[in-house]
Tab-separated table of C-alpha atoms and ligand atoms in Angstrom:
chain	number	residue	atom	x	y	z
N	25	UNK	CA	137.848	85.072	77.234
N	26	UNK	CA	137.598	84.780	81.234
N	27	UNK	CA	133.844	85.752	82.483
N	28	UNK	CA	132.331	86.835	85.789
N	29	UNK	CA	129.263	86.920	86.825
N	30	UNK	CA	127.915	89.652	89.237
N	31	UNK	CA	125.185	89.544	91.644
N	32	UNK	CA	122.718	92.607	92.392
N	33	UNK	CA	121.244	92.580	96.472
N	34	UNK	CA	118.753	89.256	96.002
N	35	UNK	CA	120.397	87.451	93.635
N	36	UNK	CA	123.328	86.168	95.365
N	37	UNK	CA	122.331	82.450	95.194
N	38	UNK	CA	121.132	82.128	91.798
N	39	UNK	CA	124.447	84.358	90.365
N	40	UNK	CA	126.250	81.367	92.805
N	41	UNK	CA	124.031	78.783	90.964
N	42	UNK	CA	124.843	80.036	87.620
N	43	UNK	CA	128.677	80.283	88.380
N	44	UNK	CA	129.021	76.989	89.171
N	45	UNK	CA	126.909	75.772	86.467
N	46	UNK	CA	128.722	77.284	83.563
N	47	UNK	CA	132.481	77.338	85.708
N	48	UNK	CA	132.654	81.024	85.244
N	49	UNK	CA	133.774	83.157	88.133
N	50	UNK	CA	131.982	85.142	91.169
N	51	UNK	CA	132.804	89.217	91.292
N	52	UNK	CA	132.663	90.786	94.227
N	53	UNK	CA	130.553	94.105	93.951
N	54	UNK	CA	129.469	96.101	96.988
N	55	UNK	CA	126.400	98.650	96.947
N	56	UNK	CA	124.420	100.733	99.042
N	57	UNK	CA	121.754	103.329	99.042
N	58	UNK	CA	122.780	106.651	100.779
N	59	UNK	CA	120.834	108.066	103.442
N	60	UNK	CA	119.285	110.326	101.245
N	61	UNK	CA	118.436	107.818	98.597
N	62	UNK	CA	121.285	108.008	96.307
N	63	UNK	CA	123.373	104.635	94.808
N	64	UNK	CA	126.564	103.368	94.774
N	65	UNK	CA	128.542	100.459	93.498
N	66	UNK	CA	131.789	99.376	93.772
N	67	UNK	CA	133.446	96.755	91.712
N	68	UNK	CA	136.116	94.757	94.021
N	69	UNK	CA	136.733	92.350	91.040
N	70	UNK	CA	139.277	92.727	88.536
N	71	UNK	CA	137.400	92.900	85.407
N	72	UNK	CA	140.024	94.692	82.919
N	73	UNK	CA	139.172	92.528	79.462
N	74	UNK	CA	136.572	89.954	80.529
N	75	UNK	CA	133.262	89.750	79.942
N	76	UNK	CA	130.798	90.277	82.687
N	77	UNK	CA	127.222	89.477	83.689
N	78	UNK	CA	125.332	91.530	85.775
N	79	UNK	CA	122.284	89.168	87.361
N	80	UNK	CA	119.927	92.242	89.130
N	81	UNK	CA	115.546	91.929	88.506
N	82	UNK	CA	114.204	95.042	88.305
N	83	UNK	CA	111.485	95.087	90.464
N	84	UNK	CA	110.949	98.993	91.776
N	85	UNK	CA	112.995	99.624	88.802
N	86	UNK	CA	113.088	103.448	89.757
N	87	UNK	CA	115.127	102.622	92.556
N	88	UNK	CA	117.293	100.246	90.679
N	89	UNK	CA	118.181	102.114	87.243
N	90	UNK	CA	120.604	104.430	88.836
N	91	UNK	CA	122.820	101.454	90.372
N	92	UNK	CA	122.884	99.759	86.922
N	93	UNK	CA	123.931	102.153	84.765
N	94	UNK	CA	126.503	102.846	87.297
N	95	UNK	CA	127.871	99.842	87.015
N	96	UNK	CA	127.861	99.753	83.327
N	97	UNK	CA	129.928	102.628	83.201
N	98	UNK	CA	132.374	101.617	85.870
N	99	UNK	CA	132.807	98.607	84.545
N	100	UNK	CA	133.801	100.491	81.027
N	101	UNK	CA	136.158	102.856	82.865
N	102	UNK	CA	137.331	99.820	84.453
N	103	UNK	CA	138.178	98.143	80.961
N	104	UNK	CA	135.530	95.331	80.895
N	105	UNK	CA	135.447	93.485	77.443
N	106	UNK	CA	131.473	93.652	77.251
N	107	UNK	CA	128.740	94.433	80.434
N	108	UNK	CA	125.856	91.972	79.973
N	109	UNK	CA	122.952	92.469	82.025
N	110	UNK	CA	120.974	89.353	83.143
N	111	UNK	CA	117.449	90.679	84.064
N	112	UNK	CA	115.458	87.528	85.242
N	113	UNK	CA	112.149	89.978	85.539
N	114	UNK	CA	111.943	93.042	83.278
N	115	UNK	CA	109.796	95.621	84.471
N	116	UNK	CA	107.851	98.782	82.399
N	117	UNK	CA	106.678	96.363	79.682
N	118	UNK	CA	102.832	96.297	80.857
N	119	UNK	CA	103.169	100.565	79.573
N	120	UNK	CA	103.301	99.297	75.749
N	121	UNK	CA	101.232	101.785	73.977
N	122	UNK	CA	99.833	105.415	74.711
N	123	UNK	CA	96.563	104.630	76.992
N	124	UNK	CA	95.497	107.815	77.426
N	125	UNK	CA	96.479	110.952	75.699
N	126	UNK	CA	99.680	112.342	77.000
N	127	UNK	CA	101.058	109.358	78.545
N	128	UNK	CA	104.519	108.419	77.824
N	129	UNK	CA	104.964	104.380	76.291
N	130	UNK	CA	107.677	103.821	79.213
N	131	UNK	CA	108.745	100.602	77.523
N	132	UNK	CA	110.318	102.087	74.807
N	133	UNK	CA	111.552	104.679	76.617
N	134	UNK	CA	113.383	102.503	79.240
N	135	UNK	CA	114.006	99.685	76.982
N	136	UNK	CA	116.275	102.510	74.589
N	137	UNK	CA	117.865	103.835	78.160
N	138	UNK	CA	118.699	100.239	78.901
N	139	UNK	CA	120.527	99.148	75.391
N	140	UNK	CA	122.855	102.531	75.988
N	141	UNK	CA	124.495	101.346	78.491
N	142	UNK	CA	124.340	97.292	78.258
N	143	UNK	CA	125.712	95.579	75.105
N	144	UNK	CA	123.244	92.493	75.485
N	145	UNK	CA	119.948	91.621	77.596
N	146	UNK	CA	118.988	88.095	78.852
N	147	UNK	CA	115.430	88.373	80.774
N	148	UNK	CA	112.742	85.517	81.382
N	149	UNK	CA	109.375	85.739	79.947
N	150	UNK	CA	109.227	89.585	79.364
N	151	UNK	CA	105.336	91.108	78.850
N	152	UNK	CA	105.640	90.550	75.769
N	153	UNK	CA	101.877	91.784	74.188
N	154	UNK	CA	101.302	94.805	72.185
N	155	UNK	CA	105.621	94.815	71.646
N	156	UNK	CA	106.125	91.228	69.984
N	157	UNK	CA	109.520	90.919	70.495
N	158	UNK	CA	111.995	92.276	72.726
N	159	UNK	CA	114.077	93.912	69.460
N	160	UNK	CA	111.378	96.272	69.651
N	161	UNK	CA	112.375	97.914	72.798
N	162	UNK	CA	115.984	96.815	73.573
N	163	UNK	CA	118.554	98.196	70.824
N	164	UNK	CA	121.387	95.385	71.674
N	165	UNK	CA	121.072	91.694	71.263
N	166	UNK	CA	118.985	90.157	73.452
N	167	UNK	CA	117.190	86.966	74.674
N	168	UNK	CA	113.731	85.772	75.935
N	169	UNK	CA	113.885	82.867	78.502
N	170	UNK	CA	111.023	80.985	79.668
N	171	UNK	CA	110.150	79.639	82.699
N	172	UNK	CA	107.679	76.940	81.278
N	173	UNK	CA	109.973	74.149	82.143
N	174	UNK	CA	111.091	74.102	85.570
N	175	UNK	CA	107.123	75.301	86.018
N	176	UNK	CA	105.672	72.404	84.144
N	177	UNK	CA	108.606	70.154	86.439
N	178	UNK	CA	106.877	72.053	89.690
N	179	UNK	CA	104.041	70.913	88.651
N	180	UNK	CA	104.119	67.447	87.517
N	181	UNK	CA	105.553	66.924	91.033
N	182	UNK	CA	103.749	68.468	93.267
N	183	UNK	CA	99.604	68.880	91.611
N	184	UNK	CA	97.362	65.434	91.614
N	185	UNK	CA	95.466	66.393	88.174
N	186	UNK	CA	96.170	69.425	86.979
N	187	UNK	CA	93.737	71.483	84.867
N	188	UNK	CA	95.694	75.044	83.568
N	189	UNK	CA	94.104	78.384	83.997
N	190	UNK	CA	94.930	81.716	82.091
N	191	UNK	CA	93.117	84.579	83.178
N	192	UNK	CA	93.297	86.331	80.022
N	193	UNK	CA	93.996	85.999	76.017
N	194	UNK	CA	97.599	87.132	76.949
N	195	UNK	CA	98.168	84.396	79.457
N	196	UNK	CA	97.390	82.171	76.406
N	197	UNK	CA	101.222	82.093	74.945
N	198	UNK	CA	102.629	80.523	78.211
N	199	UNK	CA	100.214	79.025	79.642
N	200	UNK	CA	99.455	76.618	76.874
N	201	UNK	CA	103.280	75.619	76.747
N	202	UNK	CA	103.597	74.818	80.297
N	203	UNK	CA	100.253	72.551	79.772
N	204	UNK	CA	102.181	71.237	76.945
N	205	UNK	CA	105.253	70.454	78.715
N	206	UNK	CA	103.180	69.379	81.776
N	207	UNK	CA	101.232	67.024	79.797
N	208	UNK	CA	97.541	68.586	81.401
N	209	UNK	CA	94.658	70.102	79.752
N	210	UNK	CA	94.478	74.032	79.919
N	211	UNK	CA	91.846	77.112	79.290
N	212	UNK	CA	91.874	80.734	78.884
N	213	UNK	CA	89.363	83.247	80.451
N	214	UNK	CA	88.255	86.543	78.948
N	215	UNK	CA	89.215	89.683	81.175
N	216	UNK	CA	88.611	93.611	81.271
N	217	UNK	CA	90.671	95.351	82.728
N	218	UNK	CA	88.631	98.993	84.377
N	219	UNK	CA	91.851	100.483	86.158
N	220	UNK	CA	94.770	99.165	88.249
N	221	UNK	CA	92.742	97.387	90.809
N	222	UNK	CA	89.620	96.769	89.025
N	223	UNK	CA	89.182	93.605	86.900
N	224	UNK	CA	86.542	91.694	85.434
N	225	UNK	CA	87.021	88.183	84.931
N	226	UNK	CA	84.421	85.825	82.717
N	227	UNK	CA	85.206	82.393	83.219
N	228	UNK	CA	83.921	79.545	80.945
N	229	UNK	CA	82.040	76.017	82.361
N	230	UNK	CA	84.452	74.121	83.514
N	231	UNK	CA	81.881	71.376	84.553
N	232	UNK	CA	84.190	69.122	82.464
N	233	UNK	CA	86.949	69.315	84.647
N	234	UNK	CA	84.958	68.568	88.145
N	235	UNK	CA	87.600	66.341	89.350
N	236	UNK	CA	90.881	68.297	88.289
N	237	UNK	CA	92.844	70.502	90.712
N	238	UNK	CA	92.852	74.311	89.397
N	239	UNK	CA	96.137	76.174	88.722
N	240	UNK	CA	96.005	79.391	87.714
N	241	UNK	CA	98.672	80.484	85.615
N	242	UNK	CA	99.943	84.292	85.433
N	243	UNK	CA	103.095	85.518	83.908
N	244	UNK	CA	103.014	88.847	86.459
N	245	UNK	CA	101.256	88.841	90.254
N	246	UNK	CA	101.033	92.812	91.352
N	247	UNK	CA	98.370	93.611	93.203
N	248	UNK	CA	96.885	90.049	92.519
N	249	UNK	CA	93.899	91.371	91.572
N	250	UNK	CA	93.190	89.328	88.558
N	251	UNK	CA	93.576	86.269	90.389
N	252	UNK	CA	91.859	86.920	93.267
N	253	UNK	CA	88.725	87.560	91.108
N	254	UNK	CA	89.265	83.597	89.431
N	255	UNK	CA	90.192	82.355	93.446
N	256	UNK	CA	86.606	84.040	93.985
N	257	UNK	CA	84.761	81.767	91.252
N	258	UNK	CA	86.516	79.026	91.958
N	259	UNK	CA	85.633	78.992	95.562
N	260	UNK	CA	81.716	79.511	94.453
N	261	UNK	CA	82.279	75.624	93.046
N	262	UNK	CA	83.932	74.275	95.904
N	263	UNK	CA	87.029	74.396	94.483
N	264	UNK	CA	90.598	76.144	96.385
N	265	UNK	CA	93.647	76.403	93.474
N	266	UNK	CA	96.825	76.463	93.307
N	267	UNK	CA	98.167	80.212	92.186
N	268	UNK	CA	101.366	79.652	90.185
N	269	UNK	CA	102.964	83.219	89.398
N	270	UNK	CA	106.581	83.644	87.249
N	271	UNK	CA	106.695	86.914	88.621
N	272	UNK	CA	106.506	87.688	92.264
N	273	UNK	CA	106.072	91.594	91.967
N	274	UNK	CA	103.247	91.504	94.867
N	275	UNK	CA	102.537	95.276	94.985
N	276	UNK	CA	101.568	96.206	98.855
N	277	UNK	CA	99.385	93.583	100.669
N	278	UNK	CA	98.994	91.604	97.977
N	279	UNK	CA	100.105	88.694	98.765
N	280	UNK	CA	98.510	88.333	101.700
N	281	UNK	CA	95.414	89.394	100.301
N	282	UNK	CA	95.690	86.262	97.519
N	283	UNK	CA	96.801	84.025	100.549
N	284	UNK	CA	93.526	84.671	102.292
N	285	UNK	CA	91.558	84.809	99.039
N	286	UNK	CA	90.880	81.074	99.233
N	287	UNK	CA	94.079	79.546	97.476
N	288	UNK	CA	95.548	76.462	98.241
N	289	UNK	CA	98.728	77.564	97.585
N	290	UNK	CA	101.075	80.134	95.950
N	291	UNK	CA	104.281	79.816	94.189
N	292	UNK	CA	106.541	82.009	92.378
N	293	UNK	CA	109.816	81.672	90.506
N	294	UNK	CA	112.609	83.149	92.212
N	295	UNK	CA	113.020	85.948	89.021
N	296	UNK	CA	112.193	87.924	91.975
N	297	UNK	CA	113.283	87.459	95.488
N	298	UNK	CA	110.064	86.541	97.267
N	299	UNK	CA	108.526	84.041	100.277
N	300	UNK	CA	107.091	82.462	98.061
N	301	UNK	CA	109.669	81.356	95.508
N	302	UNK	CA	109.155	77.872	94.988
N	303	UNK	CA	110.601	76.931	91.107
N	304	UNK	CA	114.488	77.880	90.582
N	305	UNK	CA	115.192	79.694	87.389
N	306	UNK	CA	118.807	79.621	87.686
N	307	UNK	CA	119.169	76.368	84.936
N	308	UNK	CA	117.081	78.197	82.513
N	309	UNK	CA	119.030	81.437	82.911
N	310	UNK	CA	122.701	79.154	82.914
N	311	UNK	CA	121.534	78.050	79.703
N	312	UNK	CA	120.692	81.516	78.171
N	313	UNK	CA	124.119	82.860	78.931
N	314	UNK	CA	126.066	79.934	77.574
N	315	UNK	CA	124.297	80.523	74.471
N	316	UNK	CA	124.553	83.750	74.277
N	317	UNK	CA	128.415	83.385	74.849
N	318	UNK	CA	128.435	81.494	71.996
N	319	UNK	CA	126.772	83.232	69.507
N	320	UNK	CA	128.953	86.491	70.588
N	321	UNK	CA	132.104	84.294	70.009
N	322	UNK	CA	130.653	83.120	66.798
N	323	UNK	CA	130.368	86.493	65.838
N	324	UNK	CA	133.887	87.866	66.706
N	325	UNK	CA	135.340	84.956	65.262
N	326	UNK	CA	133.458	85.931	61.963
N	327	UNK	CA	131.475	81.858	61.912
N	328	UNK	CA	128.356	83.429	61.780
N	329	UNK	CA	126.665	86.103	59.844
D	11	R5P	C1	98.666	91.488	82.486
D	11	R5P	O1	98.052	91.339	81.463
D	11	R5P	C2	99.451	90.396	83.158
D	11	R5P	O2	99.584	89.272	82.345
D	11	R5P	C3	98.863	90.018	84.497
D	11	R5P	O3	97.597	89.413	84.317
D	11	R5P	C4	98.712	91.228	85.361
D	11	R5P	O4	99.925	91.924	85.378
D	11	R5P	C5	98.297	90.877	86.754
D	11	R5P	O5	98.186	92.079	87.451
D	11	R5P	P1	97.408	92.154	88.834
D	11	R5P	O6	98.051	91.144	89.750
D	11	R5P	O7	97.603	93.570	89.277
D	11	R5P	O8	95.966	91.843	88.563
């Protein structure tokens, strides 16, 4: 079956990347935001009977639903075979459980909108913490990517001594696999978290590691508050780290609030579009597809259970 890949405003390059990668081919899909804030797509591709990819993060994902599912169903009026949407950043999976009374858990809730209107999900390491597994949210068949590689590759290359910081239990999972990969030493700090810009950090001795270079480790950075706080201690023992985030979601100022925290530098995948996308996912998320191809033609051809 012939596939194309399409590209959502942002991820031109990487859809390009993956194209080329995998030989499949490059639809042509125009959209725009109305002066009153409404969507629309247009497909310019022929897609009757392929199978297409839809490569679109969902960063402000309130201003992004409305052109997906759009597309979803044009492409089905169109006569697609299947719409697959390739999500390199996934956003509402931080609202995981009722926090307060009354409060909706958004992750389910956008997860089951989601799997309506897609038949599969690829997305790169999802905030995955009270949910432990995507299958939880997302009715359709899905699959978890990680970035650990081409971060562990980033920073083999470019840090003298690495020593890995997670600011919290969470960070733990990916973290200690891009130490792993990276072949460094890494450690986890305890945090409490008192609202949306209000963290406490406690950070263990790290007298041990007086001649390593620092890099913190997050899997999200939005209003870069929890690493701000660890830049903080850090700079209290003469010490300026490298920030490493796989998210770029940067709420407001804050980015330049963690560039003039005391950092020595901060990268970001490019899962979302951002200045300071330094690590290319586009191999990881190549790879994803091309086996997720292949377990959906393993299926139809009736080779696997
Ligand atoms: C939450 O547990 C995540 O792993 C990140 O630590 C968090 O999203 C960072 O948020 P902020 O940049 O707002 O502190």
């Amino acid at each position: 079956m012939s596939r194309v890949i399409f590209a959502f405003p942002g991820y031109e390059d990487i859809a390009d990347n993956i194209a080329k990668e995998l030989h499949y081919s490059l639809g042509k899909l125009f959209t725009k935001n109305y002066p009153d804030g409404e969507s629309l797509i247009q497909i310019k591709t022929d897609i009757r009977g392929k199978e297409i990819y839809l490569i679109g993060g969902l960063k402000d994902p309130d201003s992004k639903i409305m052109g997906l599912i759009f597309f979803a169903e044009t492409a089905r009026e169109l006569g697609v075979g299947n719409v697959h949407l390739v999500a390199p950043y996934l956003a509402y999976m931080r609202q995981d459980k009722r926090f307060q009374k009354g409060e909706s858990i958004s992750s389910e809730v956008f997860g089951s909108l989601v799997s309506k209107y897609f038949d599969s999900i690829i997305t790169i390491d999802p905030h995955l913490h009270r949910h432990r597994s995507l299958s939880e949210v997302y009715f359709i068949p899905n699959k978890v990517l990680h970035a650990s590689k081409p971060v562990a590759d980033w920073i083999k290359h470019n840090v003298e001594k690495p020593l890995l910081i997670g600011p919290d239990e969470e960070s733990k999972q990916w973290v200690a696999d891009i130490a792993n990969k990276a072949k460094c030493p890494f450690i986890v700090l305890n945090k409490v978290r008192h609202g949306d810009m209000d963290v406490e950090i406690s950070v263990p001795e790290i007298e041990d590691y007086e001649t390593y270079t620092p890099v913190l480790v997050d899997d999200i950075i939005s209003t870069a508050g929890t690493m701000i706080k660890v830049v903080k201690y850090l700079n209290r023992q003469g010490k300026r780290p490298v920030c490493i985030g796989i998210h770029a979601v940067f709420a407001g100022s804050a980015y330049d609030n963690l560039m003039a925290s005391g950092v020595e530098r901060v990268v970001t995948c490019n899962t979302i579009p951002h200045t300071s996308n330094a690590i290319d996912i586009s191999k990881v998320l190549a790879e994803g597809i091309k086996s997720l191809s292949l377990d959906n033609e393993l299926k139809l051809t009736g080779t696997k259970s």
